[in-house]
CSV table of C-alpha atoms in Angstrom, one decimal:
chain,number,residue,atom,x,y,z
A,22,MET,CA,-18.1,17.6,10.9
A,23,HIS,CA,-15.2,16.9,13.3
A,24,HIS,CA,-12.9,19.8,13.6
A,25,HIS,CA,-9.1,19.2,13.5
A,26,HIS,CA,-6.1,21.4,13.8
A,27,PRO,CA,-5.2,23.2,10.6
A,28,PRO,CA,-3.1,20.8,8.4
A,29,PRO,CA,0.6,21.2,8.6
A,30,SER,CA,2.4,21.6,5.3
A,31,THR,CA,5.2,19.3,6.4
A,32,THR,CA,5.3,15.6,7.1
A,33,ARG,CA,3.0,14.4,9.9
A,34,THR,CA,4.9,14.2,13.2
A,35,THR,CA,4.4,10.5,14.0
A,36,HIS,CA,7.8,8.9,13.7
A,37,PRO,CA,7.7,5.2,14.3
A,38,THR,CA,10.9,3.2,14.1
A,39,PRO,CA,11.0,1.8,10.6
A,40,THR,CA,11.1,-2.0,10.1
A,41,PRO,CA,13.2,-3.1,7.1
A,42,THR,CA,11.5,-4.8,4.2
A,43,PRO,CA,12.7,-8.1,2.8
A,44,ASN,CA,15.0,-6.1,0.4
A,45,PRO,CA,18.7,-6.9,1.3
A,46,ASN,CA,20.9,-4.3,3.0
A,47,PRO,CA,18.6,-1.2,3.0
A,48,ASN,CA,20.2,2.0,4.3
A,49,PRO,CA,17.8,4.2,6.3
A,50,ASN,CA,17.6,7.8,5.3
A,51,PRO,CA,18.8,9.8,8.4
A,52,ASN,CA,16.4,12.6,7.6
A,53,PRO,CA,13.5,11.2,5.7
A,54,ASN,CA,11.0,14.0,6.5
A,55,PRO,CA,12.3,17.3,5.3
A,56,THR,CA,10.4,20.4,6.5
A,57,LEU,CA,9.1,23.4,4.6
A,58,SER,CA,9.5,27.1,5.5
A,59,THR,CA,7.5,28.7,8.3
A,60,SER,CA,5.8,31.1,5.9
A,61,THR,CA,4.6,28.2,3.7
A,62,ILE,CA,3.2,26.4,6.7
A,63,THR,CA,1.4,29.5,7.9
A,64,ILE,CA,-0.2,30.2,4.4
A,65,LEU,CA,-1.3,26.6,4.1
A,66,ALA,CA,-2.7,26.5,7.6
A,67,THR,CA,-4.6,29.7,7.1
A,68,THR,CA,-6.2,28.8,3.8
A,69,ILE,CA,-7.2,25.3,4.8
A,70,PHE,CA,-8.6,26.6,8.1
A,71,SER,CA,-10.8,29.0,6.1
A,72,LEU,CA,-11.9,26.1,3.9
A,73,LEU,CA,-12.8,24.0,6.9
A,74,LEU,CA,-14.8,26.9,8.4
A,75,VAL,CA,-16.9,27.1,5.2
A,76,LEU,CA,-17.4,23.3,5.0
A,77,SER,CA,-18.3,23.0,8.7
A,78,PHE,CA,-21.6,24.8,8.0
A,79,THR,CA,-22.4,22.6,5.0
A,80,PHE,CA,-21.5,19.0,5.5
A,81,THR,CA,-21.2,16.4,8.1
A,82,SER,CA,-18.2,14.0,8.1
A,83,SER,CA,-18.3,10.3,8.7
A,84,PRO,CA,-16.0,8.9,11.4
A,85,SER,CA,-12.4,8.0,10.6
A,86,PRO,CA,-12.2,4.6,8.8
A,87,HIS,CA,-11.5,1.5,10.7
A,88,PRO,CA,-8.4,-0.5,9.7
A,89,PRO,CA,-8.9,-3.1,7.0
A,90,TYR,CA,-9.4,-6.6,8.1
A,91,HIS,CA,-6.2,-7.7,6.4
A,92,GLN,CA,-3.0,-8.0,8.4
A,93,PRO,CA,-0.4,-6.3,6.2
A,94,HIS,CA,3.3,-5.9,7.0
A,95,PRO,CA,3.7,-4.3,10.5
A,96,SER,CA,6.2,-1.7,9.3
A,97,LEU,CA,3.6,-0.2,7.1
A,98,PHE,CA,0.9,0.0,9.7
A,99,PRO,CA,2.6,0.0,13.2
A,100,HIS,CA,-0.2,2.0,14.8
A,101,ARG,CA,-2.7,-0.8,14.3
A,102,LEU,CA,-0.7,-2.9,16.7
A,103,LEU,CA,-0.2,0.1,19.1
A,104,PHE,CA,-3.9,0.8,19.0
A,105,HIS,CA,-4.8,-2.7,20.2
A,106,HIS,CA,-2.2,-2.6,23.0
A,107,SER,CA,-2.8,1.0,24.3
A,108,ASN,CA,-5.6,2.9,25.9
A,109,PRO,CA,-6.4,5.8,23.5
A,110,THR,CA,-8.7,7.3,26.1
A,111,ASN,CA,-5.9,7.6,28.7
A,112,PRO,CA,-4.1,11.0,28.1
A,113,ASN,CA,-1.1,9.6,30.1
A,114,ASP,CA,-0.6,6.7,27.8
A,115,GLN,CA,2.5,7.4,25.8
A,116,ASN,CA,1.3,5.2,22.9
A,117,THR,CA,-1.8,7.3,22.3
A,118,LEU,CA,-1.7,8.6,18.7
A,119,LEU,CA,-1.5,12.3,18.1
A,120,ASP,CA,-4.7,14.2,17.4
A,121,LEU,CA,-4.3,14.4,13.7
A,122,PRO,CA,-6.9,13.5,11.0
A,123,THR,CA,-6.4,10.0,9.8
A,124,PRO,CA,-5.5,10.0,6.1
A,125,PRO,CA,-8.4,8.7,4.0
A,126,ILE,CA,-8.4,5.4,2.0
A,127,ILE,CA,-9.1,5.6,-1.7
A,128,ALA,CA,-10.5,2.6,-3.6
A,129,TYR,CA,-9.1,2.6,-7.1
A,130,LEU,CA,-10.6,0.6,-10.0
A,131,ILE,CA,-8.1,0.5,-12.8
A,132,THR,CA,-9.4,-0.8,-16.1
A,133,GLY,CA,-7.8,-1.6,-19.4
A,134,SER,CA,-8.2,-3.6,-22.6
A,135,LYS,CA,-6.2,-5.6,-25.1
A,136,GLU,CA,-2.4,-4.8,-25.0
A,137,ASP,CA,-2.9,-2.5,-22.0
A,138,THR,CA,-0.9,-4.6,-19.5
A,139,SER,CA,2.2,-2.3,-19.4
A,140,ARG,CA,0.0,0.8,-19.2
A,141,ILE,CA,-1.9,-0.5,-16.2
A,142,ILE,CA,1.3,-1.5,-14.4
A,143,ARG,CA,2.7,2.0,-15.0
A,144,LEU,CA,-0.6,3.6,-13.8
A,145,LEU,CA,-0.7,1.4,-10.8
A,146,PHE,CA,2.8,2.4,-9.6
A,147,ALA,CA,1.9,6.1,-10.3
A,148,VAL,CA,-1.1,6.0,-8.0
A,149,TYR,CA,0.1,3.5,-5.5
A,150,HIS,CA,0.0,4.0,-1.7
A,151,PRO,CA,-0.1,1.3,0.9
A,152,ARG,CA,-3.2,2.7,2.5
A,153,ASN,CA,-5.3,2.5,-0.6
A,154,GLN,CA,-7.2,-0.4,-2.2
A,155,TYR,CA,-6.7,-1.3,-5.8
A,156,LEU,CA,-8.7,-3.5,-8.2
A,157,ILE,CA,-7.4,-4.2,-11.7
A,158,HIS,CA,-9.7,-5.2,-14.6
A,159,LEU,CA,-8.5,-6.2,-18.0
A,160,ASP,CA,-11.7,-6.5,-20.1
A,161,ARG,CA,-12.7,-9.4,-22.3
A,162,LYS,CA,-11.1,-7.9,-25.4
A,163,ALA,CA,-7.8,-8.8,-23.7
A,164,SER,CA,-6.8,-12.5,-23.7
A,165,GLN,CA,-6.8,-14.7,-20.6
A,166,TYR,CA,-3.0,-14.9,-21.1
A,167,GLU,CA,-2.8,-11.2,-20.6
A,168,ARG,CA,-4.9,-11.3,-17.5
A,169,ASP,CA,-3.0,-14.2,-16.0
A,170,ASN,CA,0.4,-12.5,-16.7
A,171,LEU,CA,-0.8,-9.3,-15.1
A,172,ALA,CA,-2.1,-11.1,-12.0
A,173,LEU,CA,1.2,-13.0,-11.7
A,174,TYR,CA,3.2,-9.8,-12.0
A,175,VAL,CA,1.2,-8.1,-9.2
A,176,GLU,CA,1.7,-11.1,-7.0
A,177,SER,CA,5.5,-11.0,-7.6
A,178,VAL,CA,5.9,-7.4,-6.3
A,179,PRO,CA,7.0,-7.6,-2.6
A,180,LEU,CA,5.4,-4.3,-1.7
A,181,PHE,CA,2.0,-5.2,-3.0
A,182,LYS,CA,2.2,-8.6,-1.1
A,183,ALA,CA,3.2,-6.8,2.1
A,184,ALA,CA,0.3,-4.3,2.0
A,185,GLN,CA,-2.2,-6.8,0.6
A,186,ASN,CA,-4.1,-4.1,-1.2
A,187,VAL,CA,-3.9,-5.0,-4.9
A,188,ASN,CA,-6.4,-7.4,-6.4
A,189,SER,CA,-7.5,-8.3,-9.9
A,190,ILE,CA,-10.8,-9.4,-11.5
A,191,GLY,CA,-10.5,-12.9,-12.8
A,192,LYS,CA,-13.9,-13.1,-14.6
A,193,ALA,CA,-13.6,-10.2,-17.0
A,194,ASP,CA,-16.5,-8.0,-18.4
A,195,PHE,CA,-16.8,-6.5,-21.8
A,196,VAL,CA,-16.4,-2.7,-21.8
A,197,TYR,CA,-17.7,-1.0,-25.0
A,198,PRO,CA,-17.2,2.8,-25.5
A,199,ILE,CA,-20.9,3.1,-26.4
A,200,GLY,CA,-23.7,1.5,-24.4
A,201,SER,CA,-24.1,0.4,-20.8
A,202,SER,CA,-21.4,-2.3,-20.5
A,203,GLY,CA,-18.9,0.2,-19.3
A,204,LEU,CA,-21.2,1.3,-16.5
A,205,SER,CA,-22.0,-2.3,-15.6
A,206,ALA,CA,-18.2,-3.0,-15.3
A,207,THR,CA,-17.7,0.1,-13.1
A,208,LEU,CA,-20.5,-1.0,-10.7
A,209,HIS,CA,-19.1,-4.5,-10.7
A,210,GLY,CA,-15.7,-3.3,-9.7
A,211,ALA,CA,-17.1,-1.0,-7.0
A,212,SER,CA,-19.1,-3.9,-5.5
A,213,ILE,CA,-16.0,-6.0,-5.4
A,214,LEU,CA,-14.0,-3.3,-3.6
A,215,LEU,CA,-16.8,-3.0,-1.0
A,216,ARG,CA,-16.6,-6.8,-0.5
A,217,VAL,CA,-12.8,-6.8,-0.3
A,218,ASN,CA,-12.7,-3.9,2.1
A,219,ASP,CA,-15.6,-1.6,3.0
A,220,HIS,CA,-13.5,0.8,5.1
A,221,TRP,CA,-12.4,3.1,2.3
A,222,ASP,CA,-13.7,6.6,1.9
A,223,TRP,CA,-13.7,7.5,-1.9
A,224,PHE,CA,-14.0,5.5,-5.1
A,225,ILE,CA,-12.0,6.5,-8.2
A,226,ASN,CA,-12.3,4.8,-11.5
A,227,LEU,CA,-9.2,5.1,-13.8
A,228,SER,CA,-8.7,3.8,-17.3
A,229,ALA,CA,-5.4,3.0,-18.9
A,230,ALA,CA,-5.6,6.4,-20.7
A,231,ASP,CA,-5.6,8.3,-17.3
A,232,TYR,CA,-2.6,9.5,-15.3
A,233,PRO,CA,-2.1,11.4,-12.0
A,234,LEU,CA,-0.7,14.9,-11.8
A,235,VAL,CA,0.0,14.8,-8.1
A,236,THR,CA,1.4,12.2,-5.7
A,237,GLN,CA,-0.9,10.1,-3.5
A,238,ASP,CA,0.7,11.9,-0.4
A,239,ASP,CA,-0.5,15.2,-1.9
A,240,LEU,CA,-4.0,13.9,-2.6
A,241,LEU,CA,-4.4,12.0,0.7
A,242,HIS,CA,-3.1,15.0,2.6
A,243,ILE,CA,-5.7,17.4,1.2
A,244,LEU,CA,-8.5,14.9,1.4
A,245,SER,CA,-7.7,14.3,5.1
A,246,TYR,CA,-9.4,17.6,5.8
A,247,MET,CA,-12.4,17.1,3.5
A,248,PRO,CA,-15.8,15.7,4.7
A,249,LYS,CA,-16.0,12.1,3.6
A,250,ASP,CA,-19.4,12.5,2.0
A,251,LEU,CA,-18.3,14.8,-0.8
A,252,ASN,CA,-18.8,13.7,-4.4
A,253,PHE,CA,-16.7,15.3,-7.2
A,254,VAL,CA,-18.7,15.0,-10.4
A,255,ASN,CA,-18.9,17.3,-13.5
A,256,HIS,CA,-22.6,17.6,-14.1
A,257,SER,CA,-25.2,19.7,-16.0
A,258,SER,CA,-28.9,19.5,-16.6
A,259,TYR,CA,-28.5,21.2,-19.9
A,260,ILE,CA,-29.0,18.5,-22.5
A,261,GLY,CA,-28.9,20.5,-25.8
A,262,TRP,CA,-27.3,18.5,-28.6
A,263,ARG,CA,-26.9,15.5,-26.4
A,264,GLU,CA,-30.7,14.8,-26.5
A,265,SER,CA,-30.7,13.7,-30.1
A,266,ARG,CA,-27.2,12.1,-30.2
A,267,LYS,CA,-26.7,10.5,-26.7
A,268,LEU,CA,-30.0,10.3,-24.8
A,269,LYS,CA,-32.9,9.6,-27.2
A,270,PRO,CA,-31.2,6.9,-29.4
A,271,ILE,CA,-31.7,3.3,-28.5
A,272,VAL,CA,-28.7,1.0,-28.7
A,273,VAL,CA,-28.2,-2.7,-28.0
A,274,ASP,CA,-24.9,-3.3,-26.2
A,275,PRO,CA,-23.6,-6.8,-27.1
A,276,GLY,CA,-21.3,-6.7,-24.1
A,277,LEU,CA,-24.3,-7.4,-21.8
A,278,PHE,CA,-25.3,-10.7,-23.4
A,279,LEU,CA,-22.7,-12.1,-26.0
A,280,GLU,CA,-19.6,-14.1,-25.3
A,281,GLU,CA,-17.8,-12.8,-28.4
A,282,GLU,CA,-17.0,-9.2,-29.4
A,283,ASP,CA,-19.6,-7.7,-31.7
A,284,GLU,CA,-20.8,-4.3,-33.0
A,285,VAL,CA,-23.2,-2.1,-31.0
A,286,PHE,CA,-26.6,-2.1,-32.7
A,287,TYR,CA,-28.6,1.1,-33.1
A,288,ALA,CA,-32.4,0.8,-33.3
A,289,THR,CA,-34.3,2.9,-35.8
A,290,GLN,CA,-36.7,4.2,-33.1
A,291,LYS,CA,-36.0,6.8,-30.5
A,292,ARG,CA,-37.6,7.3,-27.1
A,293,GLU,CA,-38.7,10.2,-25.0
A,294,LEU,CA,-36.8,11.6,-22.1
A,295,PRO,CA,-38.0,10.6,-18.6
A,296,ASP,CA,-40.2,13.0,-16.6
A,297,ALA,CA,-40.1,11.0,-13.3
A,298,TYR,CA,-36.6,12.4,-12.7
A,299,ARG,CA,-34.3,14.9,-14.4
A,300,LEU,CA,-31.4,13.7,-16.4
A,301,PHE,CA,-28.0,15.2,-15.7
A,302,SER,CA,-25.0,14.6,-18.0
A,303,GLY,CA,-21.3,14.9,-17.2
A,304,SER,CA,-18.0,13.0,-17.3
A,305,SER,CA,-17.5,9.4,-16.5
A,306,CYS,CA,-14.4,10.5,-14.5
A,307,THR,CA,-15.5,11.0,-10.9
A,308,ILE,CA,-14.4,10.9,-7.3
A,309,LEU,CA,-17.4,9.3,-5.4
A,310,SER,CA,-17.9,8.7,-1.7
A,311,ARG,CA,-18.2,5.3,-0.2
A,312,LYS,CA,-21.7,6.2,1.2
A,313,PHE,CA,-22.9,7.1,-2.3
A,314,ILE,CA,-21.4,3.9,-3.9
A,315,GLU,CA,-23.2,1.9,-1.2
A,316,PHE,CA,-26.4,3.8,-2.0
A,317,CYS,CA,-26.1,2.8,-5.7
A,318,ILE,CA,-25.3,-0.8,-5.1
A,319,MET,CA,-27.1,-1.8,-1.8
A,320,GLY,CA,-29.4,1.1,-1.0
A,321,THR,CA,-33.1,0.7,-0.3
A,322,ASP,CA,-34.0,3.6,-2.6
A,323,ASN,CA,-35.1,2.3,-6.0
A,324,LEU,CA,-33.8,5.2,-8.1
A,325,PRO,CA,-30.3,3.7,-8.8
A,326,ARG,CA,-31.9,0.5,-10.1
A,327,THR,CA,-34.7,2.3,-12.0
A,328,LEU,CA,-32.1,4.6,-13.8
A,329,LEU,CA,-29.9,1.6,-14.5
A,330,MET,CA,-32.7,-0.1,-16.3
A,331,TYR,CA,-33.5,3.1,-18.3
A,332,LEU,CA,-29.9,3.5,-19.3
A,333,SER,CA,-29.3,-0.1,-20.3
A,334,ASN,CA,-30.1,0.8,-23.9
A,335,SER,CA,-28.6,4.3,-23.8
A,336,PRO,CA,-25.4,5.3,-25.8
A,337,SER,CA,-24.0,7.4,-22.9
A,338,ALA,CA,-24.9,5.5,-19.7
A,339,ALA,CA,-21.6,6.0,-18.0
A,340,SER,CA,-21.7,9.8,-18.2
A,341,VAL,CA,-25.3,10.1,-17.1
A,342,TYR,CA,-25.8,7.6,-14.4
A,343,PHE,CA,-23.9,9.0,-11.4
A,344,PRO,CA,-24.7,12.7,-12.0
A,345,THR,CA,-28.4,11.9,-12.3
A,346,ILE,CA,-28.6,9.9,-9.2
A,347,LEU,CA,-26.7,12.5,-7.2
A,348,CYS,CA,-28.8,15.4,-8.3
A,349,ASN,CA,-32.2,13.6,-7.9
A,350,SER,CA,-31.4,12.3,-4.4
A,351,ARG,CA,-32.2,14.6,-1.5
A,352,LYS,CA,-29.7,12.6,0.5
A,353,PHE,CA,-26.8,13.4,-1.8
A,354,ASN,CA,-27.5,16.4,-3.9
A,355,LYS,CA,-26.0,18.8,-1.4
A,356,THR,CA,-22.8,16.7,-1.3
A,357,THR,CA,-22.1,17.2,-5.0
A,358,ILE,CA,-19.2,19.3,-6.2
A,359,ASN,CA,-19.4,20.3,-9.9
A,360,ARG,CA,-15.8,19.6,-10.5
A,361,ASN,CA,-14.3,16.1,-11.0
A,362,MET,CA,-10.6,17.1,-10.5
A,363,TRP,CA,-9.6,15.8,-14.0
A,364,TYR,CA,-8.0,17.8,-16.7
A,365,ALA,CA,-9.1,17.3,-20.3
A,366,SER,CA,-9.0,19.3,-23.5
A,367,PHE,CA,-11.8,19.1,-25.9
A,368,ASN,CA,-12.0,19.5,-29.7
A,369,SER,CA,-14.7,21.1,-31.8
A,370,ARG,CA,-16.8,18.0,-31.5
A,371,GLN,CA,-16.7,18.1,-27.7
A,372,GLU,CA,-14.4,15.0,-27.7
A,373,ALA,CA,-11.4,14.8,-25.4
A,374,ARG,CA,-8.3,14.9,-27.5
A,375,PRO,CA,-5.1,13.0,-26.6
A,376,LEU,CA,-2.7,15.1,-24.5
A,377,ASN,CA,0.9,15.7,-25.4
A,378,SER,CA,4.0,17.6,-24.2
A,379,SER,CA,2.6,20.9,-25.4
A,380,ASP,CA,-0.1,20.6,-22.8
A,381,PHE,CA,2.3,20.1,-19.8
A,382,ASN,CA,2.1,23.7,-18.5
A,383,ASP,CA,-1.7,23.7,-18.7
A,384,LEU,CA,-1.8,20.4,-16.8
A,385,VAL,CA,0.3,21.9,-14.0
A,386,MET,CA,-1.6,25.2,-13.8
A,387,SER,CA,-5.0,23.4,-13.9
A,388,GLY,CA,-4.7,22.3,-10.2
A,389,ALA,CA,-6.3,18.9,-11.2
A,390,ALA,CA,-5.4,15.6,-9.6
A,391,PHE,CA,-5.6,13.6,-12.8
A,392,ALA,CA,-5.6,14.1,-16.6
A,393,THR,CA,-7.0,12.2,-19.6
A,394,PRO,CA,-6.5,10.9,-22.2
A,395,PHE,CA,-2.9,10.0,-22.8
A,396,GLU,CA,-1.6,7.7,-25.6
A,397,ALA,CA,0.6,4.8,-24.6
A,398,ASN,CA,4.2,5.8,-23.9
A,399,ASP,CA,3.7,9.4,-24.9
A,400,PRO,CA,6.7,11.5,-23.9
A,401,ILE,CA,4.5,13.7,-21.7
A,402,LEU,CA,4.1,10.7,-19.3
A,403,ASP,CA,7.9,10.6,-18.8
A,404,GLN,CA,7.8,14.4,-18.1
A,405,ILE,CA,5.0,13.9,-15.5
A,406,ASP,CA,7.0,11.1,-13.8
A,407,ARG,CA,10.2,13.2,-13.8
A,408,GLU,CA,8.9,16.7,-12.8
A,409,LEU,CA,5.6,16.0,-10.9
A,410,LEU,CA,5.8,12.5,-9.4
A,411,HIS,CA,9.6,12.2,-9.1
A,412,HIS,CA,9.8,8.4,-9.7
A,413,GLU,CA,10.6,5.9,-12.4
A,414,HIS,CA,7.6,4.5,-14.1
A,415,ASN,CA,8.2,0.9,-12.8
A,416,LYS,CA,8.6,2.0,-9.2
A,417,PRO,CA,6.3,3.5,-6.6
A,418,VAL,CA,6.0,7.2,-6.2
A,419,PRO,CA,8.0,8.1,-3.0
A,420,GLY,CA,6.0,9.2,0.0
A,421,GLY,CA,6.3,9.6,3.7
A,422,TRP,CA,6.3,5.8,4.1
A,423,CYS,CA,9.4,5.5,1.9
A,424,LEU,CA,12.5,5.7,4.2
A,425,GLY,CA,15.3,4.4,2.0
A,426,ASP,CA,18.2,6.4,0.6
A,427,ASN,CA,18.4,4.7,-2.8
A,428,VAL,CA,18.5,7.4,-5.4
A,429,THR,CA,16.4,5.5,-7.9
A,430,ASP,CA,14.0,3.9,-5.4
A,431,LYS,CA,13.5,5.4,-2.0
A,432,CYS,CA,10.8,2.8,-1.2
A,433,THR,CA,13.3,0.0,-0.5
A,434,LEU,CA,12.7,0.7,3.2
A,435,TRP,CA,9.1,0.9,4.5
A,436,GLY,CA,7.8,3.1,7.2
A,437,ASP,CA,4.4,4.1,8.6
A,438,ALA,CA,1.9,4.5,5.8
A,439,GLU,CA,0.0,7.2,7.9
A,440,VAL,CA,3.0,9.5,7.6
A,441,LEU,CA,2.5,11.7,4.6
A,442,ARG,CA,5.1,13.9,2.9
A,443,PRO,CA,3.0,16.3,0.7
A,444,GLY,CA,4.9,18.3,-1.9
A,445,PRO,CA,4.1,21.1,-4.5
A,446,GLY,CA,1.2,19.1,-5.8
A,447,SER,CA,-0.7,19.6,-2.5
A,448,LYS,CA,-0.4,23.3,-3.0
A,449,ARG,CA,-2.0,23.1,-6.4
A,450,LEU,CA,-4.8,21.0,-5.0
A,451,GLU,CA,-5.2,23.3,-2.1
A,452,LYS,CA,-5.6,26.3,-4.4
A,453,SER,CA,-8.2,24.5,-6.4
A,454,PHE,CA,-10.3,23.5,-3.4
A,455,VAL,CA,-10.0,27.0,-1.9
A,456,GLN,CA,-11.4,28.4,-5.3
A,457,ILE,CA,-14.2,25.9,-5.2
A,458,PHE,CA,-15.4,26.7,-1.8
A,459,THR,CA,-14.7,30.4,-1.5
A,460,ASN,CA,-17.8,32.6,-1.2
A,461,ASP,CA,-20.1,29.5,-1.6
A,462,THR,CA,-19.4,29.5,-5.4
A,463,PHE,CA,-19.8,25.7,-5.3
A,464,ARG,CA,-23.5,26.1,-4.3
A,465,SER,CA,-24.3,28.2,-7.4
A,466,SER,CA,-23.3,25.3,-9.7
A,467,GLN,CA,-24.6,22.5,-7.6
A,468,CYS,CA,-27.3,20.4,-9.4
A,469,ILE,CA,-28.9,23.4,-11.0
A,470,TYR,CA,-32.0,22.7,-13.2
A,471,GLU,CA,-31.5,24.7,-16.4
């Protein structure tokens, strides 16, 4: 793993001259990068340095990602031009970038269904950052009219056009809550993201019922100091009641072979569990490394394809597939963290219940990056926007790249997307990661066979 200086708690100290966006008459913010107290900086630096020391003996990190092959607006990525016209190996070159870890790139797949257009747009703004890649999928339960309108809306947003990082799937897939069509759609989206841009570091699949609890600057700031091969997946080899209800039953998912929506068909027979590999179950909400996604889609090992065939008639393919591959692969089982960074509250039937305003304090204290599920337009979403993300739901969350002084939209003036401005959310994430890695507790829950 490459060692870097301990992460500062304030904005990164690269300060390029901002280039105005096409928006008329923007007014630059004279002090866009506020600093935090010295004691706060010291605490963050000490804790993250300790975390890095633990990780340095466990994982190896991949090199910093290369710039995407697109040519986005130069105000968002000025260092790409500087890099090509400077000599980074020459210490006397004034254009040499500071020795700071490059923020990672996250590839988001955002999925929704019929009448989810407004929810997807709101979620897209809530998790948007010019560095990331985004792929939107409205499944086939939605009309083609909805898909076309969503695509036209995305194309009409100047920021998305400038960064060239939001795409949509034109040929939609069915996504049934039971069966393997949901897993198929996830793998389809991940493969498209690899084709659009294969320089990202982590893959996150969000549904319209998900919502972030931290800003992207918070998340990218903390992940900047993480090995790029980590995989955050809730997992357990304990099957218990799932054996008879979710693993042994045989279902026929019509989303794999029918043009029109139909009911999932249950067979009368049941099948035995495999003994060639051990099944692990978990949550379909995951943060997966690009290396692992490539292994699932393009790898020479046959386990991903073998398991995909086995799960094609399983009721719970999406929650079994990734944990099982990770824990049965010697290449990846030591990169698995048994925490997916999502908050959810379960009822007596072990089903995630819809979250509401009474859960807000628990959301904040959880230290999670995301939460699920939320109902459309629930008041708690407005509270998250107001108190945690500090934005209006139809505008981007302000970050270090936003240099405007407009009270309602600071992102009217674009700056360097590599400049991060982490806030209180980064402290919550930092605390969670320190708890995960302290005293090697993450090893004790890592792909354990029960």
